[in-house]
PDB file of C-alpha atoms in Angstrom:
ATOM      1  CA  MET D  36     -10.938 -13.527 -76.352  1.00 37.00           C
ATOM      2  CA  SER D  37      -8.089 -13.664 -73.810  1.00 41.00           C
ATOM      3  CA  ALA D  38      -8.834 -14.766 -70.268  1.00 43.00           C
ATOM      4  CA  ASP D  39      -7.804 -11.392 -68.836  1.00 61.00           C
ATOM      5  CA  LYS D  40      -9.800  -9.308 -71.307  1.00 76.00           C
ATOM      6  CA  HIS D  41     -11.544  -6.593 -69.302  1.00 85.00           C
ATOM      7  CA  ILE D  42     -15.151  -5.838 -70.202  1.00 88.00           C
ATOM      8  CA  PRO D  43     -16.188  -2.386 -68.909  1.00 89.00           C
ATOM      9  CA  THR D  44     -19.311  -2.339 -66.775  1.00 90.00           C
ATOM     10  CA  GLY D  45     -21.308   0.395 -65.059  1.00 93.00           C
ATOM     11  CA  ALA D  46     -19.529   3.742 -64.970  1.00 95.00           C
ATOM     12  CA  GLU D  47     -16.481   2.213 -66.694  1.00 95.00           C
ATOM     13  CA  ALA D  48     -18.584   1.961 -69.874  1.00 94.00           C
ATOM     14  CA  VAL D  49     -19.752   5.595 -69.693  1.00 95.00           C
ATOM     15  CA  LYS D  50     -17.311   7.892 -71.480  1.00 95.00           C
ATOM     16  CA  PRO D  51     -17.238  11.671 -71.768  1.00 94.00           C
ATOM     17  CA  TYR D  52     -17.143  11.827 -75.544  1.00 93.00           C
ATOM     18  CA  ASN D  53     -17.220   8.902 -77.989  1.00 79.00           C
ATOM     19  CA  ALA D  54     -17.578   5.152 -77.642  1.00 74.00           C
ATOM     20  CA  GLY D  55     -14.362   4.359 -79.509  1.00 81.00           C
ATOM     21  CA  GLY D  56     -11.556   5.904 -77.461  1.00 87.00           C
ATOM     22  CA  ALA D  57     -10.137   4.802 -74.100  1.00 94.00           C
ATOM     23  CA  LYS D  58     -11.977   6.292 -71.133  1.00 96.00           C
ATOM     24  CA  THR D  59      -8.754   7.419 -69.401  1.00 96.00           C
ATOM     25  CA  GLU D  60      -7.755   9.583 -72.374  1.00 96.00           C
ATOM     26  CA  GLN D  61     -11.254  11.016 -72.711  1.00 96.00           C
ATOM     27  CA  VAL D  62     -11.402  11.910 -69.009  1.00 97.00           C
ATOM     28  CA  LYS D  63      -8.032  13.669 -69.321  1.00 96.00           C
ATOM     29  CA  GLU D  64      -9.284  15.602 -72.373  1.00 95.00           C
ATOM     30  CA  MET D  65     -12.517  16.547 -70.599  1.00 96.00           C
ATOM     31  CA  PHE D  66     -10.829  17.912 -67.480  1.00 96.00           C
ATOM     32  CA  ASP D  67      -8.260  19.836 -69.515  1.00 97.00           C
ATOM     33  CA  SER D  68     -11.227  21.380 -71.346  1.00 96.00           C
ATOM     34  CA  ILE D  69     -13.233  22.393 -68.277  1.00 96.00           C
ATOM     35  CA  ALA D  70     -10.331  23.248 -65.927  1.00 97.00           C
ATOM     36  CA  PRO D  71     -10.877  27.053 -66.068  1.00 96.00           C
ATOM     37  CA  ALA D  72     -14.563  26.645 -65.121  1.00 95.00           C
ATOM     38  CA  TYR D  73     -14.185  23.735 -62.715  1.00 96.00           C
ATOM     39  CA  ASP D  74     -14.060  25.576 -59.374  1.00 96.00           C
ATOM     40  CA  PHE D  75     -16.943  27.879 -60.279  1.00 95.00           C
ATOM     41  CA  MET D  76     -19.084  24.948 -61.419  1.00 95.00           C
ATOM     42  CA  ASN D  77     -18.250  22.919 -58.301  1.00 95.00           C
ATOM     43  CA  THR D  78     -19.449  25.733 -56.071  1.00 96.00           C
ATOM     44  CA  ALA D  79     -22.509  26.534 -58.197  1.00 94.00           C
ATOM     45  CA  MET D  80     -23.637  22.906 -58.652  1.00 94.00           C
ATOM     46  CA  SER D  81     -23.339  22.072 -54.957  1.00 96.00           C
ATOM     47  CA  PHE D  82     -24.500  25.491 -53.655  1.00 95.00           C
ATOM     48  CA  GLY D  83     -21.173  25.612 -51.821  1.00 96.00           C
ATOM     49  CA  LEU D  84     -21.827  22.336 -49.988  1.00 97.00           C
ATOM     50  CA  HIS D  85     -18.748  20.683 -51.524  1.00 96.00           C
ATOM     51  CA  ARG D  86     -16.666  22.321 -48.788  1.00 96.00           C
ATOM     52  CA  HIS D  87     -18.874  20.773 -46.096  1.00 97.00           C
ATOM     53  CA  TRP D  88     -18.674  17.359 -47.815  1.00 97.00           C
ATOM     54  CA  ARG D  89     -14.881  17.638 -48.045  1.00 97.00           C
ATOM     55  CA  ASN D  90     -14.558  18.507 -44.370  1.00 97.00           C
ATOM     56  CA  ARG D  91     -16.867  15.690 -43.289  1.00 98.00           C
ATOM     57  CA  ALA D  92     -14.844  13.238 -45.368  1.00 98.00           C
ATOM     58  CA  ILE D  93     -11.534  14.316 -43.855  1.00 98.00           C
ATOM     59  CA  GLY D  94     -13.107  14.098 -40.419  1.00 97.00           C
ATOM     60  CA  MET D  95     -14.266  10.528 -41.102  1.00 98.00           C
ATOM     61  CA  ALA D  96     -10.807   9.630 -42.404  1.00 98.00           C
ATOM     62  CA  THR D  97      -9.189  11.056 -39.273  1.00 97.00           C
ATOM     63  CA  GLU D  98     -11.524   9.012 -37.066  1.00 97.00           C
ATOM     64  CA  ALA D  99     -10.742   5.846 -39.025  1.00 97.00           C
ATOM     65  CA  LEU D 100      -7.004   6.477 -38.694  1.00 97.00           C
ATOM     66  CA  ARG D 101      -7.284   6.958 -34.950  1.00 96.00           C
ATOM     67  CA  ARG D 102      -9.320   3.765 -34.545  1.00 95.00           C
ATOM     68  CA  ASN D 103      -6.421   1.972 -36.189  1.00 92.00           C
ATOM     69  CA  GLY D 104      -3.788   3.493 -33.933  1.00 92.00           C
ATOM     70  CA  MET D 105      -2.617   6.417 -36.076  1.00 90.00           C
ATOM     71  CA  VAL D 106      -2.900   9.873 -34.520  1.00 85.00           C
ATOM     72  CA  SER D 107      -1.882  11.760 -37.664  1.00 90.00           C
ATOM     73  CA  PRO D 108      -0.695  10.602 -41.090  1.00 97.00           C
ATOM     74  CA  SER D 109       2.786  11.423 -42.328  1.00 97.00           C
ATOM     75  CA  GLU D 110       2.367  10.507 -46.028  1.00 98.00           C
ATOM     76  CA  VAL D 111      -0.903  11.327 -47.817  1.00 98.00           C
ATOM     77  CA  LEU D 112      -1.898  10.750 -51.457  1.00 98.00           C
ATOM     78  CA  ASP D 113      -4.801  12.679 -53.000  1.00 98.00           C
ATOM     79  CA  VAL D 114      -5.883  10.864 -56.171  1.00 98.00           C
ATOM     80  CA  ALA D 115      -7.758  12.832 -58.861  1.00 98.00           C
ATOM     81  CA  THR D 116      -6.688  15.941 -56.961  1.00 98.00           C
ATOM     82  CA  GLY D 117      -8.082  18.278 -59.628  1.00 98.00           C
ATOM     83  CA  THR D 118      -7.552  21.910 -58.676  1.00 98.00           C
ATOM     84  CA  GLY D 119      -6.161  20.908 -55.285  1.00 98.00           C
ATOM     85  CA  ASP D 120      -8.908  21.858 -52.819  1.00 97.00           C
ATOM     86  CA  VAL D 121      -8.805  18.572 -50.907  1.00 98.00           C
ATOM     87  CA  ALA D 122      -4.990  18.462 -50.947  1.00 98.00           C
ATOM     88  CA  ILE D 123      -4.806  21.995 -49.540  1.00 97.00           C
ATOM     89  CA  GLU D 124      -7.236  21.162 -46.740  1.00 97.00           C
ATOM     90  CA  LEU D 125      -5.324  17.965 -45.951  1.00 98.00           C
ATOM     91  CA  ALA D 126      -2.103  19.974 -45.629  1.00 98.00           C
ATOM     92  CA  ARG D 127      -3.851  22.529 -43.417  1.00 96.00           C
ATOM     93  CA  ARG D 128      -5.261  19.817 -41.105  1.00 96.00           C
ATOM     94  CA  TYR D 129      -2.261  17.516 -40.898  1.00 97.00           C
ATOM     95  CA  LYS D 130       0.530  19.896 -39.948  1.00 95.00           C
ATOM     96  CA  GLU D 131       3.404  17.418 -40.266  1.00 94.00           C
ATOM     97  CA  ALA D 132       2.201  15.445 -43.300  1.00 97.00           C
ATOM     98  CA  HIS D 133       3.595  15.439 -46.812  1.00 98.00           C
ATOM     99  CA  ILE D 134       0.743  15.691 -49.326  1.00 98.00           C
ATOM    100  CA  MET D 135       1.084  14.329 -52.863  1.00 98.00           C
ATOM    101  CA  GLY D 136      -1.671  15.172 -55.346  1.00 98.00           C
ATOM    102  CA  ILE D 137      -1.979  13.357 -58.672  1.00 98.00           C
ATOM    103  CA  ASP D 138      -4.299  13.881 -61.613  1.00 98.00           C
ATOM    104  CA  LEU D 139      -4.549  12.948 -65.277  1.00 97.00           C
ATOM    105  CA  SER D 140      -5.109  16.571 -66.303  1.00 98.00           C
ATOM    106  CA  LYS D 141      -2.214  18.997 -66.619  1.00 98.00           C
ATOM    107  CA  GLY D 142      -4.726  21.835 -66.883  1.00 98.00           C
ATOM    108  CA  MET D 143      -6.237  21.023 -63.492  1.00 98.00           C
ATOM    109  CA  LEU D 144      -2.805  20.628 -61.897  1.00 98.00           C
ATOM    110  CA  GLU D 145      -1.672  24.036 -63.179  1.00 98.00           C
ATOM    111  CA  ILE D 146      -4.587  25.613 -61.318  1.00 98.00           C
ATOM    112  CA  ALA D 147      -3.798  23.575 -58.181  1.00 98.00           C
ATOM    113  CA  ARG D 148      -0.197  24.813 -58.181  1.00 97.00           C
ATOM    114  CA  ARG D 149      -1.332  28.429 -58.607  1.00 97.00           C
ATOM    115  CA  LYS D 150      -3.796  28.074 -55.727  1.00 96.00           C
ATOM    116  CA  VAL D 151      -1.101  26.734 -53.414  1.00 96.00           C
ATOM    117  CA  GLY D 152       1.158  29.644 -54.417  1.00 92.00           C
ATOM    118  CA  SER D 153       3.117  30.837 -51.413  1.00 85.00           C
ATOM    119  CA  ARG D 154       0.895  29.248 -48.774  1.00 91.00           C
ATOM    120  CA  PRO D 155       2.850  28.112 -45.693  1.00 92.00           C
ATOM    121  CA  GLU D 156       1.922  24.489 -46.497  1.00 94.00           C
ATOM    122  CA  ARG D 157       3.580  24.716 -49.923  1.00 94.00           C
ATOM    123  CA  SER D 158       6.843  23.095 -48.760  1.00 95.00           C
ATOM    124  CA  ARG D 159       4.911  19.942 -47.801  1.00 97.00           C
ATOM    125  CA  MET D 160       2.900  19.658 -51.021  1.00 98.00           C
ATOM    126  CA  ASP D 161       3.645  18.235 -54.462  1.00 98.00           C
ATOM    127  CA  PHE D 162       1.504  17.779 -57.561  1.00 98.00           C
ATOM    128  CA  GLU D 163       2.205  15.581 -60.552  1.00 98.00           C
ATOM    129  CA  VAL D 164       0.489  13.860 -63.466  1.00 98.00           C
ATOM    130  CA  GLY D 165      -0.428  10.328 -62.465  1.00 97.00           C
ATOM    131  CA  ASP D 166      -2.885   7.534 -63.179  1.00 95.00           C
ATOM    132  CA  CYS D 167      -4.394   5.585 -60.285  1.00 94.00           C
ATOM    133  CA  LEU D 168      -4.404   2.418 -62.383  1.00 96.00           C
ATOM    134  CA  ALA D 169      -0.577   2.403 -62.352  1.00 96.00           C
ATOM    135  CA  LEU D 170       0.741   4.174 -59.265  1.00 98.00           C
ATOM    136  CA  ARG D 171       4.525   4.664 -59.255  1.00 98.00           C
ATOM    137  CA  TRP D 172       5.030   4.098 -55.513  1.00 98.00           C
ATOM    138  CA  ALA D 173       6.213   1.004 -53.685  1.00 98.00           C
ATOM    139  CA  PRO D 174       3.814  -1.003 -51.521  1.00 98.00           C
ATOM    140  CA  ASP D 175       3.047   0.351 -48.036  1.00 98.00           C
ATOM    141  CA  THR D 176       3.945   3.984 -48.798  1.00 98.00           C
ATOM    142  CA  PHE D 177       0.944   6.051 -47.651  1.00 98.00           C
ATOM    143  CA  ASP D 178      -0.953   6.364 -44.381  1.00 98.00           C
ATOM    144  CA  LEU D 179      -3.985   7.951 -46.054  1.00 98.00           C
ATOM    145  CA  ILE D 180      -5.325   8.073 -49.616  1.00 98.00           C
ATOM    146  CA  THR D 181      -8.225  10.329 -50.591  1.00 98.00           C
ATOM    147  CA  VAL D 182     -10.268  10.501 -53.792  1.00 98.00           C
ATOM    148  CA  ALA D 183     -12.918  13.205 -54.227  1.00 98.00           C
ATOM    149  CA  TYR D 184     -15.360  12.782 -57.115  1.00 97.00           C
ATOM    150  CA  GLY D 185     -12.881  10.687 -59.067  1.00 97.00           C
ATOM    151  CA  VAL D 186     -13.541   6.962 -58.830  1.00 98.00           C
ATOM    152  CA  ARG D 187     -16.456   6.955 -61.296  1.00 97.00           C
ATOM    153  CA  ASN D 188     -13.967   8.270 -63.868  1.00 97.00           C
ATOM    154  CA  PHE D 189     -11.649   5.261 -63.482  1.00 97.00           C
ATOM    155  CA  GLU D 190     -11.369   3.093 -66.584  1.00 96.00           C
ATOM    156  CA  ARG D 191     -11.061   0.028 -64.325  1.00 97.00           C
ATOM    157  CA  LEU D 192     -12.562   0.708 -60.931  1.00 97.00           C
ATOM    158  CA  GLU D 193     -11.572  -2.480 -59.113  1.00 96.00           C
ATOM    159  CA  GLN D 194      -8.004  -2.199 -60.446  1.00 97.00           C
ATOM    160  CA  GLY D 195      -7.872   1.365 -59.143  1.00 98.00           C
ATOM    161  CA  TYR D 196      -8.937   0.209 -55.695  1.00 98.00           C
ATOM    162  CA  ALA D 197      -6.383  -2.617 -55.770  1.00 98.00           C
ATOM    163  CA  GLU D 198      -3.603  -0.168 -56.678  1.00 98.00           C
ATOM    164  CA  MET D 199      -4.564   2.181 -53.871  1.00 98.00           C
ATOM    165  CA  ALA D 200      -4.713  -0.736 -51.439  1.00 98.00           C
ATOM    166  CA  ARG D 201      -1.246  -1.808 -52.593  1.00 98.00           C
ATOM    167  CA  VAL D 202       0.405   1.511 -51.749  1.00 98.00           C
ATOM    168  CA  LEU D 203      -1.413   1.960 -48.436  1.00 98.00           C
ATOM    169  CA  ARG D 204       0.446   0.935 -45.292  1.00 97.00           C
ATOM    170  CA  PRO D 205      -1.182  -1.660 -43.012  1.00 97.00           C
ATOM    171  CA  GLY D 206      -3.644   0.274 -40.880  1.00 97.00           C
ATOM    172  CA  GLY D 207      -3.792   3.000 -43.531  1.00 98.00           C
ATOM    173  CA  VAL D 208      -7.129   4.452 -44.635  1.00 98.00           C
ATOM    174  CA  LEU D 209      -8.727   5.034 -48.032  1.00 98.00           C
ATOM    175  CA  CYS D 210     -11.367   7.787 -48.045  1.00 98.00           C
ATOM    176  CA  VAL D 211     -13.562   8.303 -51.114  1.00 98.00           C
ATOM    177  CA  VAL D 212     -16.100  11.073 -51.661  1.00 98.00           C
ATOM    178  CA  GLU D 213     -18.416  10.449 -54.589  1.00 98.00           C
ATOM    179  CA  LEU D 214     -21.626  11.890 -55.958  1.00 97.00           C
ATOM    180  CA  SER D 215     -24.575   9.520 -55.692  1.00 97.00           C
ATOM    181  CA  GLN D 216     -28.288   9.302 -56.393  1.00 97.00           C
ATOM    182  CA  PRO D 217     -30.814   9.804 -53.587  1.00 96.00           C
ATOM    183  CA  GLU D 218     -32.710   6.677 -52.560  1.00 95.00           C
ATOM    184  CA  ASN D 219     -35.918   8.496 -51.645  1.00 96.00           C
ATOM    185  CA  ARG D 220     -38.173   8.631 -54.705  1.00 95.00           C
ATOM    186  CA  LEU D 221     -39.274  12.232 -54.198  1.00 96.00           C
ATOM    187  CA  CYS D 222     -35.691  13.408 -53.672  1.00 96.00           C
ATOM    188  CA  LEU D 223     -34.593  11.383 -56.691  1.00 95.00           C
ATOM    189  CA  ALA D 224     -37.176  13.077 -58.923  1.00 95.00           C
ATOM    190  CA  GLY D 225     -35.899  16.528 -57.957  1.00 95.00           C
ATOM    191  CA  TYR D 226     -32.297  15.377 -58.255  1.00 95.00           C
ATOM    192  CA  ASN D 227     -32.895  14.011 -61.780  1.00 94.00           C
ATOM    193  CA  LEU D 228     -34.473  17.261 -62.921  1.00 95.00           C
ATOM    194  CA  TYR D 229     -31.553  19.259 -61.553  1.00 94.00           C
ATOM    195  CA  SER D 230     -28.708  16.964 -62.608  1.00 94.00           C
ATOM    196  CA  ARG D 231     -29.967  15.958 -66.048  1.00 94.00           C
ATOM    197  CA  HIS D 232     -31.347  19.286 -67.256  1.00 93.00           C
ATOM    198  CA  ILE D 233     -30.178  22.313 -65.262  1.00 94.00           C
ATOM    199  CA  ILE D 234     -26.543  21.311 -64.649  1.00 94.00           C
ATOM    200  CA  PRO D 235     -25.814  20.370 -68.317  1.00 92.00           C
ATOM    201  CA  LEU D 236     -27.365  23.652 -69.485  1.00 92.00           C
ATOM    202  CA  VAL D 237     -25.336  25.791 -67.093  1.00 92.00           C
ATOM    203  CA  GLY D 238     -22.210  23.689 -67.616  1.00 91.00           C
ATOM    204  CA  ARG D 239     -22.414  24.050 -71.382  1.00 90.00           C
ATOM    205  CA  PHE D 240     -22.756  27.818 -71.056  1.00 91.00           C
ATOM    206  CA  VAL D 241     -19.983  28.307 -68.473  1.00 93.00           C
ATOM    207  CA  SER D 242     -17.393  25.767 -69.649  1.00 92.00           C
ATOM    208  CA  GLY D 243     -18.083  25.705 -73.391  1.00 90.00           C
ATOM    209  CA  ASP D 244     -17.918  21.902 -73.301  1.00 90.00           C
ATOM    210  CA  SER D 245     -21.264  20.564 -74.512  1.00 81.00           C
ATOM    211  CA  ARG D 246     -20.656  17.031 -73.267  1.00 90.00           C
ATOM    212  CA  ALA D 247     -18.802  17.233 -69.913  1.00 92.00           C
ATOM    213  CA  TYR D 248     -21.789  18.107 -67.748  1.00 94.00           C
ATOM    214  CA  THR D 249     -24.044  15.605 -69.504  1.00 94.00           C
ATOM    215  CA  TYR D 250     -21.468  12.910 -68.775  1.00 95.00           C
ATOM    216  CA  LEU D 251     -21.611  13.902 -65.086  1.00 95.00           C
ATOM    217  CA  PRO D 252     -25.143  12.621 -64.244  1.00 94.00           C
ATOM    218  CA  GLU D 253     -24.737   9.645 -66.577  1.00 95.00           C
ATOM    219  CA  SER D 254     -21.569   8.493 -64.810  1.00 96.00           C
ATOM    220  CA  ILE D 255     -23.095   9.073 -61.361  1.00 96.00           C
ATOM    221  CA  ALA D 256     -26.122   6.916 -62.225  1.00 96.00           C
ATOM    222  CA  ALA D 257     -23.934   4.123 -63.607  1.00 96.00           C
ATOM    223  CA  ALA D 258     -21.397   4.009 -60.754  1.00 97.00           C
ATOM    224  CA  PRO D 259     -21.694   1.545 -57.861  1.00 97.00           C
ATOM    225  CA  GLN D 260     -23.143   3.219 -54.809  1.00 97.00           C
ATOM    226  CA  ARG D 261     -23.242   2.636 -51.063  1.00 98.00           C
ATOM    227  CA  GLY D 262     -23.125  -1.109 -50.326  1.00 98.00           C
ATOM    228  CA  ASP D 263     -22.068  -1.971 -53.874  1.00 98.00           C
ATOM    229  CA  MET D 264     -19.126   0.410 -53.601  1.00 98.00           C
ATOM    230  CA  THR D 265     -17.970  -0.909 -50.226  1.00 98.00           C
ATOM    231  CA  ALA D 266     -18.195  -4.451 -51.621  1.00 98.00           C
ATOM    232  CA  LEU D 267     -15.758  -3.422 -54.382  1.00 97.00           C
ATOM    233  CA  MET D 268     -13.374  -2.019 -51.796  1.00 98.00           C
ATOM    234  CA  GLU D 269     -13.468  -5.270 -49.853  1.00 98.00           C
ATOM    235  CA  ARG D 270     -12.835  -7.290 -53.017  1.00 97.00           C
ATOM    236  CA  ALA D 271      -9.722  -5.173 -53.610  1.00 97.00           C
ATOM    237  CA  GLY D 272      -8.345  -6.307 -50.241  1.00 97.00           C
ATOM    238  CA  LEU D 273      -9.534  -3.493 -47.983  1.00 98.00           C
ATOM    239  CA  ARG D 274     -11.516  -4.046 -44.784  1.00 97.00           C
ATOM    240  CA  GLN D 275     -13.849  -2.134 -42.444  1.00 97.00           C
ATOM    241  CA  ALA D 276     -15.453  -0.535 -45.517  1.00 98.00           C
ATOM    242  CA  VAL D 277     -18.326   1.738 -44.498  1.00 98.00           C
ATOM    243  CA  TRP D 278     -20.368   4.480 -46.153  1.00 98.00           C
ATOM    244  CA  LYS D 279     -22.320   7.553 -45.090  1.00 98.00           C
ATOM    245  CA  SER D 280     -24.625   9.539 -47.376  1.00 98.00           C
ATOM    246  CA  LEU D 281     -25.148  13.284 -46.969  1.00 98.00           C
ATOM    247  CA  THR D 282     -27.539  15.918 -48.359  1.00 97.00           C
ATOM    248  CA  PHE D 283     -30.468  13.555 -49.041  1.00 96.00           C
ATOM    249  CA  GLY D 284     -28.116  11.026 -50.622  1.00 97.00           C
ATOM    250  CA  ALA D 285     -26.607  13.335 -53.265  1.00 97.00           C
ATOM    251  CA  VAL D 286     -23.096  12.542 -52.028  1.00 98.00           C
ATOM    252  CA  THR D 287     -21.658   9.521 -50.225  1.00 98.00           C
ATOM    253  CA  ILE D 288     -18.444   9.223 -48.228  1.00 98.00           C
ATOM    254  CA  TYR D 289     -16.674   5.863 -48.024  1.00 98.00           C
ATOM    255  CA  THR D 290     -13.812   4.790 -45.783  1.00 98.00           C
ATOM    256  CA  ALA D 291     -11.896   1.507 -45.723  1.00 98.00           C
ATOM    257  CA  VAL D 292      -8.746   0.226 -44.020  1.00 98.00           C
ATOM    258  CA  LYS D 293      -5.820  -1.852 -45.227  1.00 98.00           C
ATOM    259  CA  PRO D 294      -5.455  -4.858 -42.884  1.00 96.00           C
TER     260      PRO D 294
END
């Protein structure tokens, strides 16, 4: 075995479909499959709270930027942009910023482009296929990078963080929103019932993909959470990594800064 052979651990080892294929390709296939149902399922699964979580995350990112001397970002990258909700809100908030959204799934990006349509922010927004494990930009390109519900889908999580750290400018902020498991035992019991039984049933019916919404709770449970996640960020070269859980711990927001 070569010295640099990567052995998947945690969420890296949890794949949407079969054990044999690469996770990156399976994630792309999954999101292409569920793209038409994605926005409906996001709203239904979170009871509409995903908008509140998104806004809190952008607010935390803005605070972190200001603490590091940046009033407003000029270049923003939204990784795993999906159908573009976070990218659109970033463009609405940061009036002078250029927003780049990347995703593995062409199907998700097609919906994002349609949603942007003729919005006034359209001239400052771009979407393209891209993989966070191999970003095409030079070091020190972006003031802010966001990832909403995407890092547990990375084939190599620490490499993804290192790549994002590479393209951040000094003083730039990484903001991650990720689903998580409640720490309170009573909340966790209710969460497990909902996430492992109700969501897969509804997801299978709405999306037609029998595996995608079973993969969801499995990948959440396997992903690093809270202090373990901020430790990964720090190992990738980021600093001031902090987390805040919302809605009884069902979602956690992380921010970190490039020194």
